[in-house]
Coordinates of C-alpha atoms in Angstrom, one line a residue:
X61 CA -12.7 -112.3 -11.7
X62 CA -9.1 -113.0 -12.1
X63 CA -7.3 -115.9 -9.8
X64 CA -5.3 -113.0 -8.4
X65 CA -7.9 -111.2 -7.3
X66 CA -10.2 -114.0 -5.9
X67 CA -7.4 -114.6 -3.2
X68 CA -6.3 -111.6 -2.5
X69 CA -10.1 -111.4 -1.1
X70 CA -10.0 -114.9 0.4
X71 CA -6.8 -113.9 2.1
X72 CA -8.6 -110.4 3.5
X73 CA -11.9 -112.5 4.6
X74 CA -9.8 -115.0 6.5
X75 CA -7.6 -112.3 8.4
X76 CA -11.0 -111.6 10.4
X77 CA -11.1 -115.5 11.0
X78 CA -7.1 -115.4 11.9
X79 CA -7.8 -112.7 14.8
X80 CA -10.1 -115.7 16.8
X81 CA -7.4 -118.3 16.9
X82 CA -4.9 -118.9 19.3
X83 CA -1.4 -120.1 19.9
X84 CA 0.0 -121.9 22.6
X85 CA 1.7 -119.5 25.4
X86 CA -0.1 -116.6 23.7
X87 CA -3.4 -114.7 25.7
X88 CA -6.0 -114.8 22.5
X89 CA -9.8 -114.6 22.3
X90 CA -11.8 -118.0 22.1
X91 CA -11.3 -120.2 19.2
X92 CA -13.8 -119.7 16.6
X93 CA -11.6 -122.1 14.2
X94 CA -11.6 -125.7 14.5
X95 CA -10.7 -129.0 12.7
X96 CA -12.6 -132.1 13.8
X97 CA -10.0 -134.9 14.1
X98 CA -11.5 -138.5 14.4
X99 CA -8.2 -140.2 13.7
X100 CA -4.5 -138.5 13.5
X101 CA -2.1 -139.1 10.7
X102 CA 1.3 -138.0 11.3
X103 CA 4.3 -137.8 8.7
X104 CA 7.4 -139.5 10.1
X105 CA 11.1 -139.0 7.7
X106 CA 13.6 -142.0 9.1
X107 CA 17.0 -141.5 8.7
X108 CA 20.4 -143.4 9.9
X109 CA 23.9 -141.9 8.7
X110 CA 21.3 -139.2 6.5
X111 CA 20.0 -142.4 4.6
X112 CA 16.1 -143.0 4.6
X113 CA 15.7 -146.4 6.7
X114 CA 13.1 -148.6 5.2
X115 CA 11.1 -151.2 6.1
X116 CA 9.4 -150.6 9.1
X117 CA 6.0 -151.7 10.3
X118 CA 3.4 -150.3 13.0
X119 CA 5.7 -152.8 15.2
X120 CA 8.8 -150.6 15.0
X121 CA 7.5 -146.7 16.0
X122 CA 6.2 -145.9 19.6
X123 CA 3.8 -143.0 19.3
X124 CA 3.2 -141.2 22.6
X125 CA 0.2 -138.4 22.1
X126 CA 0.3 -136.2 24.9
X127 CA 2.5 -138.9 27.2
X128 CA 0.3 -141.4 26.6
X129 CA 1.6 -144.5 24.2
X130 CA -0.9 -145.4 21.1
X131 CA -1.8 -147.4 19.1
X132 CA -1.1 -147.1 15.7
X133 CA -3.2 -148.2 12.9
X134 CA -1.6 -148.4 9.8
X135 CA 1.8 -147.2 8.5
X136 CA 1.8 -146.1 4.6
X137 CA 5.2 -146.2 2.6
X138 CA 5.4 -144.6 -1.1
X139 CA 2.3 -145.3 -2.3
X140 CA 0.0 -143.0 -1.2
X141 CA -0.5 -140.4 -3.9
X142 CA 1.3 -136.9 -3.0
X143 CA -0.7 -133.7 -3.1
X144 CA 1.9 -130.7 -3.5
X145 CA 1.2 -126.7 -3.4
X146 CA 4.3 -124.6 -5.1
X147 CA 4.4 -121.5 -3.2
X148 CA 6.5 -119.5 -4.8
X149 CA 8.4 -115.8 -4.1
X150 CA 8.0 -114.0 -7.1
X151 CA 8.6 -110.6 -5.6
X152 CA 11.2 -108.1 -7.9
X153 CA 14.2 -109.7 -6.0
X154 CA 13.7 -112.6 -7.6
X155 CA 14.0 -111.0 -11.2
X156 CA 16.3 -112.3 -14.0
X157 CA 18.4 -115.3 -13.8
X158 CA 16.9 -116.4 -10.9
X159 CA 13.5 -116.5 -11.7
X160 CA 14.3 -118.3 -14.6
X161 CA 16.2 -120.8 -12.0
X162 CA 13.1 -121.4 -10.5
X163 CA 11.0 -121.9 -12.9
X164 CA 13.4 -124.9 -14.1
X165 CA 13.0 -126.4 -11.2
X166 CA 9.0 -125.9 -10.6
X167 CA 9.1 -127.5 -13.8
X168 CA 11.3 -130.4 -12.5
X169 CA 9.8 -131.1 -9.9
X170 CA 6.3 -131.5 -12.0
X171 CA 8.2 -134.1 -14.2
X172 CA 8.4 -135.9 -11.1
X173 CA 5.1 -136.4 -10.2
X174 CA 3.7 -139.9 -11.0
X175 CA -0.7 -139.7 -12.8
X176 CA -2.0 -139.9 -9.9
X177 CA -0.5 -137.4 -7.9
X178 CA -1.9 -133.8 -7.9
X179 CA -0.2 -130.3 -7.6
X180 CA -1.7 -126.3 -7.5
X181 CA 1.1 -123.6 -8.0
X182 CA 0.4 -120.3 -5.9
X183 CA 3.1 -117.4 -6.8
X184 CA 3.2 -114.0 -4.4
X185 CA 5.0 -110.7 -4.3
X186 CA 2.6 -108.2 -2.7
X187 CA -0.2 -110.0 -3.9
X188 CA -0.8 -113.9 -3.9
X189 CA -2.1 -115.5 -7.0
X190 CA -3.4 -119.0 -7.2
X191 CA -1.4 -119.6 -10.7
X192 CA -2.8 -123.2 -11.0
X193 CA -5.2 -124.8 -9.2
X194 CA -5.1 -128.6 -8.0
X195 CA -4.9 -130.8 -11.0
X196 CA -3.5 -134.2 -12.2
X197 CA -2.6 -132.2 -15.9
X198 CA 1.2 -131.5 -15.6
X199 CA 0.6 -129.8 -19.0
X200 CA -1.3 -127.1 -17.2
X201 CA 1.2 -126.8 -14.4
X202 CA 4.2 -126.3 -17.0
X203 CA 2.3 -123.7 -18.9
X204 CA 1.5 -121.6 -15.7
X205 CA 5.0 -121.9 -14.3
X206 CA 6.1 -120.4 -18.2
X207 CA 3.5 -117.3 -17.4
X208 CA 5.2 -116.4 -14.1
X209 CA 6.7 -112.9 -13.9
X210 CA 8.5 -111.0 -11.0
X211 CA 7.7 -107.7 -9.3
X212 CA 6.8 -106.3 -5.9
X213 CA 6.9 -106.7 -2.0
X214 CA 6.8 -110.0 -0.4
X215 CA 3.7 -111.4 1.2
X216 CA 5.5 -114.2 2.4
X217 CA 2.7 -115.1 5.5
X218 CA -0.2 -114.2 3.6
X219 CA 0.5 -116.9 0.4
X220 CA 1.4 -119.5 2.8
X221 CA -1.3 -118.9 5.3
X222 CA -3.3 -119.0 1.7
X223 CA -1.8 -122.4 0.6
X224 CA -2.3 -124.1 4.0
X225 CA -6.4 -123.5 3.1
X226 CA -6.5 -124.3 0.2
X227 CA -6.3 -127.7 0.6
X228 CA -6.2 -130.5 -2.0
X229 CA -9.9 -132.1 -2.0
X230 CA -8.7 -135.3 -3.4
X231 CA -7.3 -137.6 -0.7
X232 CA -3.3 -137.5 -0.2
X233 CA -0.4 -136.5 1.5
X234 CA -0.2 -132.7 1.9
X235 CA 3.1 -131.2 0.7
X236 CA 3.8 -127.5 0.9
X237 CA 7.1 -126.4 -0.5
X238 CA 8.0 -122.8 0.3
X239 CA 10.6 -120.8 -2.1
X240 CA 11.7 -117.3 -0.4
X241 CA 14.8 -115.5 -1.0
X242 CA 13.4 -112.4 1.8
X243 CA 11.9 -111.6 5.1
X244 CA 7.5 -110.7 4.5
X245 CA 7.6 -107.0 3.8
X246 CA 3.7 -106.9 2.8
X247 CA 1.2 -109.4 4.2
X248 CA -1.8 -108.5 6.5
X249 CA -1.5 -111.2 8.4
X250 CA 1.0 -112.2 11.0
X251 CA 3.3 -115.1 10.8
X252 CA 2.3 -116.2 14.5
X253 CA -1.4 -116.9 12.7
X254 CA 0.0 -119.2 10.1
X255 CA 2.2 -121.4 12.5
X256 CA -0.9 -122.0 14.2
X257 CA -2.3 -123.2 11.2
X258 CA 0.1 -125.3 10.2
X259 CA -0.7 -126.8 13.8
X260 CA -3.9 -127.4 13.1
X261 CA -3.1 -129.5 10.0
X262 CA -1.2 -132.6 8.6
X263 CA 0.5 -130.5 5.9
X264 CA 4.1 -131.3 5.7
X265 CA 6.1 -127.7 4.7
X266 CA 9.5 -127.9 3.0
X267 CA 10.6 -124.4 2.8
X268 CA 14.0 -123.5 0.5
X269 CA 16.1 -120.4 0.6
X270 CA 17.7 -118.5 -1.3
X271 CA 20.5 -116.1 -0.4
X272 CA 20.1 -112.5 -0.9
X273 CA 22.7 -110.0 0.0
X274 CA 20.6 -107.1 -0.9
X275 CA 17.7 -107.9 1.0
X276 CA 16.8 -108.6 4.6
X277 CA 17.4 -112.2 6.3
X278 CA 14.3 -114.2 6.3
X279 CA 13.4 -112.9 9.3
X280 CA 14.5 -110.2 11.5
X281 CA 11.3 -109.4 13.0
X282 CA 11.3 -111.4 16.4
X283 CA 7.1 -111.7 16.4
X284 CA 6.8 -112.4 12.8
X285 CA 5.1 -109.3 12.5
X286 CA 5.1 -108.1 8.5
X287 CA 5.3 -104.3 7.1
X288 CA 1.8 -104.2 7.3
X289 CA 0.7 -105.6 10.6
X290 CA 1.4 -104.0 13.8
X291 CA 2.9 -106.7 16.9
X292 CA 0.2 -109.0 18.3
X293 CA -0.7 -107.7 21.9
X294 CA 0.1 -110.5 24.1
X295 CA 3.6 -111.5 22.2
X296 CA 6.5 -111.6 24.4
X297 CA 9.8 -109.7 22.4
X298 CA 11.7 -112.7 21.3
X299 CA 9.2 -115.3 21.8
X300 CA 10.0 -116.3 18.1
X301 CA 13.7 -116.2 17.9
X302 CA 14.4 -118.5 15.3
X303 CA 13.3 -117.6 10.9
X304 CA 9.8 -118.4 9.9
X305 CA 10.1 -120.7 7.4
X306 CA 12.0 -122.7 10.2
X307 CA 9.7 -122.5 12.2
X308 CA 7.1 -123.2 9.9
X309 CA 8.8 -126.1 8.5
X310 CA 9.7 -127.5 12.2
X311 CA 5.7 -127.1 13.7
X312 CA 4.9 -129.7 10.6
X313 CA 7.9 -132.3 10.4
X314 CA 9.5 -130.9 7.6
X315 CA 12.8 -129.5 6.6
X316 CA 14.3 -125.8 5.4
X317 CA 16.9 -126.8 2.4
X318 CA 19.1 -123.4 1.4
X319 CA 20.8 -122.3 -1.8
X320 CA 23.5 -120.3 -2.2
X321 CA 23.0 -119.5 -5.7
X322 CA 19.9 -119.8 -8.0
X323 CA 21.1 -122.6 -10.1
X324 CA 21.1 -125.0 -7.1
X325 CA 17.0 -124.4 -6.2
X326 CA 15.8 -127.6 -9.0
X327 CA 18.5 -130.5 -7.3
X328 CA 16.6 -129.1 -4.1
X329 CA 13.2 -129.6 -5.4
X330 CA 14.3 -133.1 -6.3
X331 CA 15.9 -133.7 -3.6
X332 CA 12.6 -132.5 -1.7
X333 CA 9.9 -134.7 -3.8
X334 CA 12.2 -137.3 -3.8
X335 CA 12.5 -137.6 -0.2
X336 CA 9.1 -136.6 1.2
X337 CA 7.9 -140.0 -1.2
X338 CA 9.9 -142.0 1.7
X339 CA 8.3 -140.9 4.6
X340 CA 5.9 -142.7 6.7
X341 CA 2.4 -141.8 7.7
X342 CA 1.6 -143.5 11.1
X343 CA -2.7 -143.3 11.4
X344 CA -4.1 -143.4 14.9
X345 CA -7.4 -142.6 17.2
X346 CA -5.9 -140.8 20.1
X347 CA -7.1 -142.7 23.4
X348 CA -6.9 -141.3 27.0
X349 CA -6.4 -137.9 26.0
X350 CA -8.3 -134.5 26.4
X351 CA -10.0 -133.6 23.1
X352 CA -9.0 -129.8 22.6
X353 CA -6.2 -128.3 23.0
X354 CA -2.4 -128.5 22.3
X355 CA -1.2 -132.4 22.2
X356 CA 2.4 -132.6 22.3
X357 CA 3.5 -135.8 20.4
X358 CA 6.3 -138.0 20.4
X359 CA 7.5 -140.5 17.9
X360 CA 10.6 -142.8 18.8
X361 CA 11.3 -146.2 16.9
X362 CA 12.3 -149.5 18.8
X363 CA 15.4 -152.2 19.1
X364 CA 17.4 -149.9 16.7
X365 CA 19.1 -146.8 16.0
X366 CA 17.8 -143.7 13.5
X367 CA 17.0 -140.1 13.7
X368 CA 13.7 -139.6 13.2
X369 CA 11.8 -136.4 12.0
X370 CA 8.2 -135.6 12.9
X371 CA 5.8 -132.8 14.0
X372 CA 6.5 -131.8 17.5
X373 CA 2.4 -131.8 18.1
X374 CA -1.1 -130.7 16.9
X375 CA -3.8 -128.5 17.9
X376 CA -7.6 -129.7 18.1

């Protein structure tokens, strides 16, 4: 069976799973999904004057899980082997010139990867296809970014609810970079299911946009409901106000980079690889805490000035 067709099923056996979990503020049924967490790694981007600060130790970051101060473990800096999922729009919008922009810069990006990182490409219009699947081989990752075509809707929740599963099984740091130039005209699930994933998880998601004047914003749906799926039943109108790759990006500690034109997408994807290489990853066993539930977290650094980018929590 084809790649295609092997996730398009994965995708419709885990929108049964999606219906049991739940998201903070909203009334849902029991969780039947959960992630056991013995210790938490969270992904911390340092900046001052938008220049990555380097350097710093366990010493320097005050972690605060759920208000109460930790103690962290170990801090990593650039040498822990990256893990990235391209998750790419390849819906008919995207046909021509741009695609062809895009594959450049999948392909740049790959050239960036050092051996012993790893990458998977996933592609999506109506359908998601798992193009590549997790490999060190940058040959295979150029030849299946050459075989990408465009055509069709835009599953947009469905491929990265899909990517956040499929997981690297080699240890490393989870990247997911999102390309989209559209608003999700065609998945089955809602958006609201795969920010909860990404709460569940240590992924860091970059998304990029591209502008599109003839075709919807990237979101315009307040509930991040799709064409396909009707609004969740306990939603309040409004609830999510802001786009979800945004979103998406903010409930993990990343960023959302956009492009004006099609040509400027690879300098973003360097300028994403390049910088998600420079962000710490603080490791902790949460102490004097409740197990379950939502744990807000906060990450400040001491005796010195810097803006610094994290996830805003985690679910357990």
């Amino acid at each position: 069976m084809k790649a295609a067709a092997v996730l398009a099923l994965s995708v419709l056996s885990l929108v049964g799973a999606a219906g049991a979990l739940s998201h903070p503020g909203i009334g849902a049924p029991a969780q039947t999904y959960r992630v056991t967490v013995e210790g938490v790694r969270v992904d911390v981007l340092v900046t001052e004057n938008r220049r990555v600060v380097r350097g710093l130790t366990a010493a320097d970051f005050e972690l605060r899980d759920s208000g109460v101060a930790q103690t962290i473990e170990s801090v990593s800096f650039e040498d822990v082997p990256v893990s990235v999922m391209l998750v790419l729009d390849t819906s008919a919008s995207v046909r021509g010139t741009p695609l062809e922009h895009l594959k450049q810069a999948a392909t740049a990006l790959v050239d960036r990867l050092r051996p012993d990182d790893r990458a998977a490409l996933m592609t999506f219009s109506g359908t998601v296809s798992l193009a590549c699947d997790w490999t060190s081989d940058t040959g295979r990752l150029r030849a299946a970014i050459g075989y990408v075509e465009a055509g069709g809707a835009t599953a947009l929740y469905d491929a990265t609810f899909s990517a956040l599963m499929l997981r690297d099984p080699s240890p490393g740091r989870p990247l997911v970079l999102v390309f989209s130039d559209a608003g999700d005209t065609s998945s089955w699930l809602p958006g609201a299911r795969v920010v909860e994933l990404a709460q569940r998880q240590d992924a860091v998601v970059y998304g990029v946009t591209l502008q599109n004047p003839n075709r919807p914003a990237l979101e315009y749906l307040a509930d991040f409901t799709s064409g396909l799926q009707p609004a969740l039943p306990n939603v309040v109108p409004g609830a999510f106000s802001q786009p979800f790759v945004e979103r998406l990006a903010q409930e993990s500690g990343g960023r959302v980079l956009a492009a004006e034109k099609s040509d400027q997408i690879q300098p973003i994807f360097e300028t994403i690889i390049a910088e998600f290489r420079t962000r710490y990853v603080l490791t902790y066993m949460p102490r004097g805490v409740e197990a379950a539930g939502w744990h807000p977290l906060r990450v400040t650094i001491r005796n010195r000035s810097g803006l610094v980018t994290a996830r805003p929590g985690y679910l357990r």
